[in-house]
Short mmCIF file of C-alpha atoms in Angstrom, two decimals:
data_model
loop_
_atom_site.label_atom_id
_atom_site.label_comp_id
_atom_site.label_asym_id
_atom_site.label_seq_id
_atom_site.Cartn_x
_atom_site.Cartn_y
_atom_site.Cartn_z
CA MET A 1 1.38 2.46 35.84
CA PRO A 2 4.83 2.23 37.38
CA ALA A 3 7.45 4.72 36.25
CA ARG A 4 9.93 3.50 33.67
CA PRO A 5 13.56 3.14 34.69
CA LYS A 6 15.82 5.92 33.54
CA GLN A 7 18.29 3.47 32.08
CA PRO A 8 17.60 0.42 29.93
CA HIS A 9 17.12 -2.76 31.92
CA ARG A 10 19.54 -5.66 31.25
CA ARG A 11 18.87 -9.37 31.44
CA GLU A 12 21.67 -11.88 31.18
CA ILE A 13 19.92 -14.72 29.37
CA LEU A 14 16.94 -14.76 27.01
CA LYS A 15 14.97 -17.96 27.14
CA GLY A 16 13.02 -17.49 23.87
CA ALA A 17 9.40 -17.86 22.97
CA ALA A 18 8.88 -21.05 24.96
CA ALA A 19 9.64 -19.21 28.19
CA LEU A 20 6.95 -16.70 27.28
CA GLY A 21 4.33 -19.42 27.21
CA LEU A 22 3.42 -18.78 23.59
CA ALA A 23 4.44 -22.00 21.90
CA ALA A 24 0.87 -23.24 21.74
CA ALA A 25 -0.14 -20.22 19.68
CA LEU A 26 2.27 -21.07 16.87
CA PRO A 27 0.95 -22.87 13.81
CA ARG A 28 2.16 -26.13 12.38
CA TRP A 29 4.79 -26.24 9.66
CA THR A 30 3.77 -26.84 6.06
CA ARG A 31 5.55 -28.97 3.49
CA LEU A 32 4.71 -28.16 -0.11
CA SER A 33 6.16 -28.86 -3.53
CA ALA A 34 6.08 -27.19 -6.92
CA ALA A 35 2.99 -29.22 -7.78
CA ASP A 36 1.02 -27.36 -5.09
CA ALA A 37 1.71 -23.94 -6.63
CA PRO A 38 -0.67 -22.62 -9.33
CA ALA A 39 0.62 -21.43 -12.68
CA VAL A 40 1.18 -17.72 -13.29
CA LYS A 41 1.37 -15.53 -16.37
CA THR A 42 4.81 -14.63 -17.74
CA ASP A 43 6.15 -12.52 -20.54
CA SER A 44 8.30 -15.42 -21.85
CA LYS A 45 11.38 -13.25 -22.29
CA THR A 46 13.74 -15.63 -20.53
CA SER A 47 14.30 -19.36 -20.55
CA ASN A 48 12.76 -21.81 -18.09
CA ASN A 49 16.06 -23.43 -17.04
CA PRO A 50 17.24 -22.62 -13.50
CA LYS A 51 20.80 -21.32 -13.51
CA TYR A 52 21.64 -20.57 -9.89
CA ASN A 53 20.60 -21.29 -6.35
CA VAL A 54 19.47 -18.35 -4.22
CA LEU A 55 20.44 -17.68 -0.60
CA PHE A 56 18.22 -14.79 0.47
CA LEU A 57 19.45 -13.27 3.75
CA MET A 58 17.54 -10.62 5.66
CA ALA A 59 17.86 -8.57 8.85
CA ASP A 60 15.19 -6.62 10.70
CA ASP A 61 15.36 -2.87 11.48
CA MET A 62 18.91 -2.65 10.15
CA ARG A 63 20.09 0.67 8.79
CA PRO A 64 23.39 0.55 6.87
CA GLU A 65 25.40 0.88 10.08
CA LEU A 66 28.18 -1.42 8.91
CA SER A 67 31.91 -0.91 8.56
CA CYS A 68 31.70 -1.31 4.77
CA TYR A 69 29.19 1.58 4.79
CA GLY A 70 31.56 3.79 6.71
CA ASN A 71 31.12 3.09 10.44
CA PRO A 72 34.63 2.20 11.63
CA ILE A 73 33.73 1.09 15.16
CA ILE A 74 31.47 -1.83 14.28
CA PRO A 75 33.05 -5.16 13.31
CA THR A 76 31.13 -6.69 10.38
CA PRO A 77 33.73 -8.84 8.59
CA ASN A 78 31.25 -11.20 6.97
CA VAL A 79 29.09 -8.55 5.36
CA ASN A 80 32.28 -6.74 4.35
CA ALA A 81 33.42 -9.92 2.61
CA LEU A 82 30.05 -10.16 0.87
CA ALA A 83 30.53 -6.61 -0.40
CA LYS A 84 33.89 -7.62 -1.89
CA ALA A 85 32.37 -10.74 -3.47
CA GLY A 86 29.38 -8.95 -5.00
CA VAL A 87 27.91 -5.51 -5.59
CA MET A 88 27.16 -3.29 -2.61
CA PHE A 89 24.38 -0.79 -3.26
CA GLU A 90 25.30 2.38 -1.42
CA ARG A 91 21.83 3.88 -1.81
CA GLY A 92 19.18 1.20 -1.46
CA TYR A 93 15.73 2.10 -0.12
CA CYS A 94 12.73 0.33 1.31
CA GLN A 95 9.12 0.96 0.28
CA PHE A 96 7.67 1.45 3.79
CA PRO A 97 9.35 1.91 7.21
CA LEU A 98 7.46 -0.93 8.90
CA CYS A 99 7.96 -4.69 8.70
CA ASN A 100 4.82 -6.10 7.10
CA PRO A 101 4.25 -3.51 4.34
CA SER A 102 7.93 -3.42 3.43
CA ARG A 103 8.39 -7.18 3.26
CA THR A 104 5.14 -7.65 1.38
CA SER A 105 6.23 -5.11 -1.21
CA MET A 106 9.72 -6.61 -1.56
CA LEU A 107 8.52 -10.19 -1.84
CA THR A 108 5.68 -9.52 -4.27
CA GLY A 109 7.49 -6.93 -6.38
CA ARG A 110 4.63 -4.46 -5.98
CA GLN A 111 4.53 -0.92 -4.68
CA VAL A 112 2.76 -0.48 -1.34
CA ILE A 113 0.00 1.62 -2.89
CA ASN A 114 -0.93 -1.46 -4.93
CA THR A 115 -0.46 -4.21 -2.35
CA GLU A 116 -2.61 -2.08 -0.01
CA VAL A 117 -0.73 -3.60 2.93
CA MET A 118 0.03 -0.59 5.10
CA ASP A 119 0.20 -1.94 8.65
CA ASN A 120 1.27 -4.98 10.64
CA VAL A 121 -2.13 -6.65 10.81
CA VAL A 122 -3.02 -7.45 7.18
CA TYR A 123 -1.77 -10.56 5.36
CA PHE A 124 -1.47 -10.10 1.60
CA GLY A 125 -2.58 -13.69 1.01
CA ASP A 126 -6.02 -12.77 2.32
CA THR A 127 -6.40 -9.43 0.59
CA HIS A 128 -4.58 -10.21 -2.67
CA PRO A 129 -4.46 -14.00 -3.10
CA GLU A 130 -3.60 -13.54 -6.76
CA LEU A 131 -0.13 -12.22 -5.91
CA ILE A 132 2.64 -14.79 -6.31
CA SER A 133 5.51 -14.22 -3.91
CA LEU A 134 9.16 -14.44 -4.90
CA PRO A 135 9.85 -17.83 -3.25
CA LYS A 136 6.58 -19.27 -4.51
CA TYR A 137 7.51 -18.25 -8.05
CA PHE A 138 10.79 -20.11 -7.70
CA MET A 139 8.92 -23.13 -6.33
CA GLN A 140 6.69 -23.08 -9.41
CA HIS A 141 9.79 -23.31 -11.56
CA GLY A 142 11.28 -26.38 -9.96
CA TYR A 143 13.22 -24.95 -7.02
CA SER A 144 13.19 -26.40 -3.53
CA THR A 145 12.19 -23.51 -1.27
CA ALA A 146 12.88 -23.40 2.45
CA ARG A 147 12.44 -20.75 5.11
CA THR A 148 14.12 -20.18 8.44
CA GLY A 149 13.51 -17.12 10.60
CA LYS A 150 11.68 -13.99 9.55
CA ILE A 151 11.31 -13.48 5.80
CA PHE A 152 7.68 -12.46 5.53
CA HIS A 153 6.11 -10.65 8.48
CA PHE A 154 3.18 -13.04 8.22
CA ASP A 155 4.81 -16.07 6.75
CA ASP A 156 3.27 -17.14 3.45
CA GLY A 157 3.11 -20.88 4.01
CA PRO A 158 2.39 -21.85 0.38
CA SER A 159 5.67 -20.20 -0.68
CA TRP A 160 7.84 -22.79 1.03
CA GLY A 161 8.46 -26.47 0.56
CA ALA A 162 10.05 -26.62 4.02
CA GLY A 163 9.73 -24.39 7.07
CA GLY A 164 6.61 -22.62 5.85
CA GLN A 165 3.84 -21.44 8.11
CA THR A 166 0.77 -19.39 7.53
CA GLY A 167 1.18 -16.88 10.32
CA GLY A 168 4.20 -15.91 12.38
CA THR A 169 7.41 -17.80 13.04
CA ALA A 170 8.33 -21.12 14.56
CA GLU A 171 9.05 -21.72 18.21
CA GLY A 172 12.62 -20.80 19.07
CA GLU A 173 13.26 -19.06 15.76
CA ALA A 174 12.45 -15.44 16.51
CA ASP A 175 11.93 -14.89 20.19
CA ASN A 176 10.40 -11.44 20.00
CA ILE A 177 7.94 -12.17 17.23
CA PRO A 178 5.16 -13.77 19.32
CA ILE A 179 5.11 -10.77 21.67
CA VAL A 180 5.25 -8.16 18.96
CA ASN A 181 2.97 -10.14 16.65
CA ALA A 182 0.27 -11.50 18.90
CA ARG A 183 -1.59 -12.81 15.84
CA ALA A 184 1.08 -15.36 14.87
CA GLY A 185 -0.65 -18.65 14.21
CA VAL A 186 -4.01 -17.05 13.39
CA PHE A 187 -3.60 -15.89 9.82
CA GLY A 188 -4.87 -18.34 7.25
CA GLN A 189 -5.42 -21.02 9.87
CA VAL A 190 -8.47 -22.44 11.58
CA ALA A 191 -8.31 -20.13 14.56
CA MET A 192 -8.69 -21.43 18.07
CA GLY A 193 -12.03 -20.36 19.37
CA ALA A 194 -10.49 -19.66 22.77
CA ALA A 195 -8.36 -17.00 21.13
CA ALA A 196 -11.44 -15.46 19.56
CA GLY A 197 -13.39 -15.88 22.78
CA SER A 198 -15.89 -18.47 21.58
CA GLY A 199 -14.55 -21.65 23.20
CA SER A 200 -14.61 -23.67 19.98
CA LYS A 201 -12.61 -24.01 16.76
CA THR A 202 -14.07 -21.72 14.13
CA PRO A 203 -12.74 -20.63 10.74
CA MET A 204 -12.23 -16.88 10.82
CA THR A 205 -12.85 -14.59 7.89
CA PRO A 206 -10.07 -12.17 6.85
CA GLU A 207 -12.06 -9.30 8.39
CA GLU A 208 -12.42 -11.17 11.68
CA ILE A 209 -8.72 -11.98 11.69
CA VAL A 210 -7.76 -8.34 11.17
CA ASN A 211 -10.11 -7.21 13.95
CA PHE A 212 -8.77 -9.90 16.29
CA ASN A 213 -5.18 -8.92 15.53
CA ARG A 214 -5.86 -5.28 16.28
CA GLN A 215 -7.54 -6.15 19.58
CA ALA A 216 -4.72 -8.49 20.56
CA SER A 217 -2.14 -5.90 19.63
CA ALA A 218 -3.85 -3.26 21.77
CA ALA A 219 -4.24 -5.66 24.69
CA ASN A 220 -0.55 -6.56 24.59
CA ARG A 221 0.76 -3.03 24.13
CA ASP A 222 2.07 -2.63 27.67
CA ASN A 223 3.82 -6.02 27.60
CA ARG A 224 5.22 -5.28 24.17
CA GLN A 225 6.63 -1.96 25.30
CA ARG A 226 8.23 -3.41 28.42
CA TYR A 227 9.77 -6.16 26.33
CA SER A 228 10.97 -3.88 23.54
CA ASP A 229 12.45 -1.04 25.57
CA GLN A 230 15.44 -2.77 27.13
CA ILE A 231 18.93 -4.08 26.43
CA ILE A 232 19.61 -7.83 26.51
CA LYS A 233 23.00 -9.50 26.89
CA LEU A 234 23.29 -13.20 26.07
CA GLU A 235 25.71 -15.80 27.36
CA GLY A 236 28.19 -17.62 25.13
CA ASP A 237 27.46 -17.25 21.43
CA GLY A 238 23.74 -16.80 22.00
CA GLN A 239 22.86 -20.48 21.75
CA GLY A 240 19.12 -21.03 22.12
CA HIS A 241 18.19 -17.57 20.88
CA GLY A 242 15.97 -17.42 17.81
CA ASP A 243 18.63 -15.93 15.54
CA TYR A 244 21.19 -18.56 16.50
CA ASN A 245 18.61 -21.23 15.72
CA THR A 246 17.75 -19.54 12.43
CA ALA A 247 21.37 -19.83 11.28
CA ASP A 248 21.52 -23.47 12.41
CA ARG A 249 18.42 -24.29 10.40
CA ALA A 250 19.80 -22.50 7.32
CA ILE A 251 22.94 -24.63 7.58
CA ASP A 252 20.80 -27.76 7.75
CA TYR A 253 18.88 -26.67 4.65
CA LEU A 254 22.08 -26.06 2.71
CA ARG A 255 23.18 -29.60 3.48
CA GLN A 256 19.78 -31.01 2.62
CA TYR A 257 19.31 -29.24 -0.72
CA LYS A 258 22.92 -28.96 -1.94
CA ASP A 259 22.29 -31.28 -4.90
CA GLN A 260 19.20 -29.53 -6.28
CA PRO A 261 18.21 -25.97 -7.23
CA PHE A 262 17.16 -24.16 -4.06
CA PHE A 263 15.81 -20.86 -2.81
CA ILE A 264 16.57 -20.57 0.91
CA GLY A 265 15.23 -17.62 2.86
CA CYS A 266 17.15 -16.94 6.07
CA GLY A 267 15.81 -14.04 8.10
CA PHE A 268 17.33 -12.69 11.31
CA VAL A 269 15.17 -10.60 13.64
CA LYS A 270 18.02 -8.54 15.00
CA PRO A 271 18.82 -5.71 15.47
CA HIS A 272 15.04 -5.31 16.02
CA SER A 273 14.32 -4.16 19.56
CA PRO A 274 15.14 -5.17 22.17
CA PRO A 275 18.76 -4.84 21.02
CA THR A 276 20.31 -8.19 21.85
CA ALA A 277 23.72 -9.82 21.53
CA PRO A 278 26.21 -11.97 23.43
CA GLU A 279 28.26 -9.89 25.83
CA ARG A 280 31.48 -10.23 23.83
CA PHE A 281 29.92 -8.22 20.98
CA PHE A 282 29.25 -5.35 23.37
CA ASP A 283 32.89 -5.49 24.42
CA ARG A 284 34.00 -4.94 20.83
CA ILE A 285 32.20 -1.59 20.63
CA PRO A 286 33.63 0.69 23.33
CA LEU A 287 31.05 3.04 24.79
CA ASP A 288 33.53 5.92 24.73
CA LYS A 289 33.90 5.59 20.95
CA ILE A 290 30.20 6.16 20.27
CA GLN A 291 29.23 9.60 19.06
CA LEU A 292 25.68 10.88 19.21
CA PRO A 293 24.05 12.10 15.99
CA ILE A 294 24.61 15.76 15.21
CA ASP A 295 20.85 16.30 15.51
CA TYR A 296 20.42 14.18 18.64
CA ALA A 297 17.61 15.32 20.93
CA THR A 298 16.43 13.89 24.24
CA HIS A 299 12.86 13.71 22.93
CA ARG A 300 10.92 14.22 19.69
CA THR A 301 11.99 17.53 18.18
CA VAL A 302 10.60 18.72 14.86
CA PRO A 303 13.22 21.06 13.37
CA GLU A 304 12.16 24.61 12.65
CA GLY A 305 10.55 24.95 9.24
CA PHE A 306 9.63 21.27 8.90
CA PRO A 307 6.10 19.83 8.67
CA GLU A 308 4.59 18.49 11.87
CA GLY A 309 3.94 15.14 10.21
CA CYS A 310 7.64 14.45 9.62
CA LEU A 311 7.97 12.84 13.08
CA ARG A 312 5.45 10.63 14.85
CA ARG A 313 4.32 11.77 18.28
CA ASN A 314 5.75 8.79 20.14
CA ASN A 315 8.59 6.30 19.81
CA ALA A 316 7.48 2.79 18.98
CA ASP A 317 10.50 0.69 19.99
CA LEU A 318 12.94 2.35 22.39
CA PHE A 319 12.68 5.19 24.92
CA ILE A 320 8.96 4.63 24.94
CA GLY A 321 7.21 7.26 27.05
CA ARG A 322 10.49 8.56 28.43
CA ASP A 323 13.29 10.89 27.39
CA SER A 324 16.78 9.70 26.66
CA THR A 325 19.94 11.22 28.08
CA PRO A 326 23.30 11.36 26.32
CA GLU A 327 24.46 8.51 28.54
CA THR A 328 21.48 6.21 28.02
CA ALA A 329 21.40 7.08 24.32
CA LYS A 330 24.99 5.89 23.93
CA GLN A 331 24.18 2.68 25.79
CA VAL A 332 21.32 1.90 23.43
CA ILE A 333 23.38 2.74 20.34
CA GLN A 334 26.11 0.44 21.63
CA ALA A 335 23.55 -2.33 22.10
CA TYR A 336 22.12 -1.76 18.60
CA LEU A 337 25.58 -1.95 17.05
CA ALA A 338 26.42 -5.06 19.08
CA SER A 339 23.21 -6.61 17.77
CA VAL A 340 24.23 -5.75 14.20
CA ALA A 341 27.68 -7.28 14.79
CA TRP A 342 26.09 -10.47 16.12
CA THR A 343 23.82 -10.65 13.07
CA ASP A 344 26.94 -10.36 10.92
CA TRP A 345 28.47 -13.27 12.87
CA ASN A 346 25.41 -15.44 12.26
CA ILE A 347 25.44 -14.52 8.57
CA GLY A 348 29.06 -15.62 8.50
CA ARG A 349 28.14 -19.02 9.89
CA VAL A 350 25.66 -19.61 7.06
CA ILE A 351 27.95 -18.40 4.27
CA ALA A 352 30.84 -20.46 5.66
CA GLU A 353 28.73 -23.60 5.28
CA LEU A 354 27.77 -22.60 1.74
CA ASP A 355 31.48 -22.35 0.95
CA ARG A 356 32.32 -25.60 2.73
CA LEU A 357 29.79 -27.37 0.52
CA GLY A 358 31.34 -25.88 -2.61
CA LEU A 359 28.14 -24.03 -3.57
CA ARG A 360 29.45 -20.47 -3.91
CA GLU A 361 29.93 -20.57 -7.70
CA LYS A 362 26.36 -21.66 -8.33
CA THR A 363 24.58 -19.59 -5.67
CA ILE A 364 23.39 -15.98 -5.73
CA ILE A 365 23.67 -14.43 -2.28
CA CYS A 366 21.43 -11.48 -1.43
CA PHE A 367 21.39 -9.54 1.80
CA SER A 368 19.14 -6.68 2.80
CA ALA A 369 16.79 -5.42 5.52
CA ASP A 370 13.14 -4.49 5.64
CA HIS A 371 13.79 -0.83 6.52
CA GLY A 372 16.16 1.51 8.28
CA TYR A 373 16.04 3.00 11.76
CA GLN A 374 16.53 6.26 13.63
CA LEU A 375 18.91 6.16 16.58
CA GLY A 376 18.14 9.43 18.30
CA GLU A 377 18.19 11.67 15.24
CA LYS A 378 15.72 14.45 16.07
CA GLY A 379 14.79 12.50 19.19
CA LYS A 380 13.32 9.52 17.33
CA TRP A 381 14.11 5.91 18.31
CA SER A 382 12.29 3.70 15.81
CA LYS A 383 11.55 3.25 12.14
CA ALA A 384 7.79 3.72 12.11
CA GLY A 385 6.76 6.77 10.10
CA SER A 386 10.31 7.75 9.15
CA LEU A 387 10.54 9.13 5.61
CA TRP A 388 13.98 10.46 6.53
CA GLU A 389 17.12 8.96 5.05
CA GLU A 390 17.73 6.97 8.26
CA GLY A 391 14.32 5.29 8.12
CA ALA A 392 14.25 4.53 4.41
CA ARG A 393 17.85 3.60 3.58
CA ILE A 394 18.97 0.00 4.03
CA PRO A 395 21.99 -2.23 3.43
CA MET A 396 21.68 -3.99 0.09
CA PHE A 397 24.01 -6.57 -1.50
CA ILE A 398 23.86 -9.02 -4.39
CA ALA A 399 26.72 -11.43 -5.08
CA ALA A 400 25.96 -13.15 -8.39
CA PRO A 401 28.55 -15.59 -9.75
CA GLY A 402 30.34 -14.11 -12.74
CA ALA A 403 28.82 -10.63 -12.52
CA LYS A 404 31.28 -8.13 -13.97
CA GLY A 405 30.61 -5.58 -11.24
CA ASN A 406 31.48 -7.86 -8.34
CA GLY A 407 33.68 -6.13 -5.79
CA GLN A 408 32.36 -2.69 -6.70
CA VAL A 409 30.02 -0.21 -5.04
CA CYS A 410 26.96 1.02 -6.91
CA GLN A 411 25.87 4.60 -6.19
CA ARG A 412 22.59 4.42 -8.13
CA ILE A 413 19.24 4.83 -6.37
CA VAL A 414 17.60 1.41 -6.07
CA GLU A 415 14.58 -0.09 -4.27
CA THR A 416 13.84 -3.40 -2.59
CA ILE A 417 11.06 -4.22 -5.07
CA ASN A 418 13.88 -4.64 -7.60
CA PHE A 419 14.99 -7.88 -5.95
CA TYR A 420 12.17 -9.92 -7.48
CA PRO A 421 12.78 -9.17 -11.18
CA THR A 422 16.55 -9.20 -10.66
CA LEU A 423 16.62 -12.72 -9.22
CA VAL A 424 14.17 -13.99 -11.82
CA GLU A 425 16.38 -12.70 -14.63
CA LEU A 426 19.63 -13.91 -13.07
CA CYS A 427 18.20 -17.42 -12.73
CA GLY A 428 16.93 -17.50 -16.32
CA LEU A 429 13.26 -17.79 -15.37
CA PRO A 430 10.46 -16.27 -17.45
CA MET A 431 9.65 -12.80 -16.15
CA PRO A 432 6.21 -12.76 -14.48
CA THR A 433 3.81 -10.09 -15.62
CA GLY A 434 2.83 -7.33 -13.22
CA GLN A 435 6.26 -6.69 -11.71
CA GLU A 436 6.56 -3.05 -10.61
CA GLY A 437 10.27 -3.02 -9.87
CA ARG A 438 13.14 -3.24 -12.34
CA SER A 439 15.84 -5.82 -12.80
CA MET A 440 19.21 -4.56 -11.59
CA THR A 441 21.26 -7.00 -13.67
CA ALA A 442 22.66 -4.10 -15.72
CA LEU A 443 24.01 -2.58 -12.49
CA LEU A 444 25.49 -5.90 -11.40
CA ASN A 445 27.57 -5.93 -14.57
CA ASN A 446 28.27 -2.19 -14.59
CA PRO A 447 27.53 -0.39 -11.32
CA ARG A 448 27.94 2.94 -13.15
CA ALA A 449 25.41 2.15 -15.87
CA ASP A 450 22.76 4.74 -16.68
CA TRP A 451 19.95 4.39 -14.15
CA ASN A 452 17.64 7.29 -13.50
CA TYR A 453 14.76 5.88 -11.50
CA PRO A 454 13.43 7.33 -8.23
CA ALA A 455 12.87 5.31 -5.04
CA TYR A 456 9.61 5.71 -3.15
CA THR A 457 9.05 5.25 0.59
CA VAL A 458 5.57 5.88 1.98
CA TRP A 459 3.70 5.89 5.28
CA LYS A 460 0.15 5.53 6.58
CA GLU A 461 -0.53 6.83 10.08
CA THR A 462 -4.28 6.36 10.35
CA GLY A 463 -7.22 5.47 8.14
CA ASN A 464 -6.98 3.67 4.84
CA ALA A 465 -4.92 6.14 2.82
CA LEU A 466 -1.27 7.13 2.79
CA THR A 467 -0.47 10.11 5.02
CA GLY A 468 3.10 10.63 3.82
CA ILE A 469 4.80 9.92 0.50
CA GLY A 470 8.57 10.27 0.11
CA VAL A 471 10.76 10.05 -2.96
CA ARG A 472 14.55 9.88 -3.34
CA VAL A 473 16.54 10.81 -6.43
CA GLU A 474 20.28 11.23 -6.84
CA HIS A 475 20.68 14.60 -5.10
CA TRP A 476 17.36 15.16 -3.33
CA ARG A 477 14.95 13.73 -0.81
CA TYR A 478 11.38 15.01 -0.84
CA ALA A 479 8.19 14.14 1.03
CA GLU A 480 4.64 15.38 1.25
CA TYR A 481 2.66 14.96 4.46
CA ASP A 482 -1.04 15.34 5.15
CA LEU A 483 0.00 17.10 8.34
CA GLY A 484 2.11 20.13 7.51
CA GLY A 485 2.90 19.88 3.81
CA PRO A 486 6.19 19.22 2.00
CA MET A 487 9.85 18.90 2.89
CA LEU A 488 12.71 19.15 0.42
CA LEU A 489 16.21 18.11 1.45
CA ASP A 490 19.50 18.72 -0.35
CA MET A 491 21.26 15.46 0.43
CA ASP A 492 24.60 16.62 -1.02
CA ASN A 493 24.96 19.77 1.06
CA ASP A 494 22.76 18.82 4.01
CA PRO A 495 23.27 15.10 4.71
CA HIS A 496 21.93 15.45 8.27
CA GLN A 497 18.65 16.88 6.92
CA LEU A 498 18.54 20.03 8.98
CA LYS A 499 17.04 22.54 6.52
CA ASN A 500 13.72 22.28 4.69
CA LEU A 501 14.01 23.95 1.27
CA ALA A 502 10.46 23.22 0.14
CA HIS A 503 9.34 26.82 0.53
CA ASP A 504 12.57 28.49 -0.58
CA PRO A 505 11.91 30.28 -3.92
CA LYS A 506 15.41 29.36 -5.12
CA TYR A 507 14.37 25.70 -5.15
CA ALA A 508 10.83 26.08 -6.48
CA ASP A 509 11.67 24.27 -9.72
CA VAL A 510 13.22 21.32 -7.87
CA ALA A 511 10.27 21.14 -5.48
CA ALA A 512 7.83 21.17 -8.41
CA LYS A 513 9.65 18.33 -10.16
CA MET A 514 9.79 16.26 -7.00
CA SER A 515 6.11 16.92 -6.32
CA ASP A 516 5.35 15.69 -9.83
CA LEU A 517 7.00 12.38 -8.93
CA ILE A 518 4.59 12.10 -6.00
CA LYS A 519 1.67 12.68 -8.38
CA GLN A 520 3.02 9.92 -10.62
CA TYR A 521 3.16 7.55 -7.66
CA LYS A 522 -0.48 8.21 -6.87
CA THR A 523 -1.52 7.00 -10.34
CA ARG A 524 -0.57 3.46 -9.21
CA GLU A 525 0.92 2.83 -12.64
CA PHE A 526 4.23 0.93 -12.44
CA PRO A 527 6.87 0.37 -13.56
CA ARG A 528 7.34 3.93 -14.70
CA PRO A 529 9.85 5.02 -17.34
CA ALA A 530 13.16 6.51 -16.32
CA LEU A 531 13.24 10.23 -15.64
CA SER A 532 13.79 12.07 -18.90
CA ALA A 533 16.64 13.99 -17.27
CA PRO A 534 18.25 14.00 -13.82
CA ILE A 535 17.03 16.66 -11.43
CA PRO A 536 20.13 18.88 -11.15
CA ALA A 537 22.08 19.18 -7.93
CA ALA A 538 22.23 22.40 -6.00
CA ALA A 539 25.36 24.48 -6.10
CA LYS A 540 28.00 23.09 -3.77
CA SER A 541 27.82 24.72 -0.37
CA THR A 542 30.81 26.80 0.71
CA ALA A 543 29.69 27.02 4.31
#
């Protein structure tokens, strides 16, 4: 195997999925209506009259590295404007630091331990066909639903009236998805026998699909790594790239559905590796302004006193099989931030069209990401396996017309599974039974309202059971790993997570209470009541 270059490779123009010869593997689009969606049970607590449209915006692998979250060197004017128009959640968390489990949890409103989707090869529609996704629920209640870009990891075709697929993404939408997700176009479809090696068209069982996906993923690992571990600069505004096309299609949908209740999902794949943006976005982020993390390391470095399981052995996205240097690390961070800035620009294009059409006052705008990301902290360059703050924390915004908290920042601990019940309540739909998150409407009207619920982020390394369970409360982060035991972090006094307090006798009571929250998670019983009392903060450090 040839040696990897010491610096990230740059290409000037990305041609997209068609240039990769993968268009034939992508499934056809589906067109469904509310009549195609089966009825579901509700608790009948709210009316059945739609109140608002929903524009559901997503990014991939985006930690809250935005100027409104405190990074002054990255220009994100459109997300900043969204923060001023709605409520910005300062401490929002994902359920799993990997695309498919996280998105499945968010879009079904179930905790990962109950969806049982813990990798990137299982489609919830095969394993839990009884689960009704968020867009499908809106379809059932008279909304036109349309998808562009990456919302689900495996798109749930029956959830969408337009743009739906059962499998991956459409040609030209998300250029890296066919490489990373070699199974796109297989899930839920009549699989091509050539793909399965039989030479004829044969329906595949869910078990056969999973096995095929795993084999395809392993076979494509080298190509995937070469593709992922680089920096890409685009010409112009990035025309022809999947994310540019995703915004274009969202604009078309807004025009098409402006006179009827709609739920439009618009998912950008950036800043997912390879970090990609037009060159002018790189120019806006001077390399000499980038500072490395305080705990930057050239390679994986488990801090003293921490469990071995707190960091995976290898990076999954960047600096794969090679060490970084301070110089190359800064180049990759610059590229990541440029990619975030370009995503902000594309978001701005979509919201500008919403405003041009006069739809702002009757549309709820949400923006979030599937999980966070580590950019060299402790030598890690990916999200996979990260139960650290960087891997679990995400940007999270809801701009609901008329909400009393608009323009404010909410400091409460919230989770992505809360999106489902929140949007259902805001739109006046009956609340479906089985939701495991909690509506955040109280926080939208009063961001300082009482709210004492933990946020869980979990991980599965191998096998069929979770190998790490993390929980976040107001002052503390805690995790238990199969490999090496617990870690307890004082997020007030140790924001860079450098000291494990799990075995310090002074914090035994805190550790015990946090461990009890892990035990509660394992019961699979959700939603759980609020904590009877906050877990007290540690004394303020004078160091």
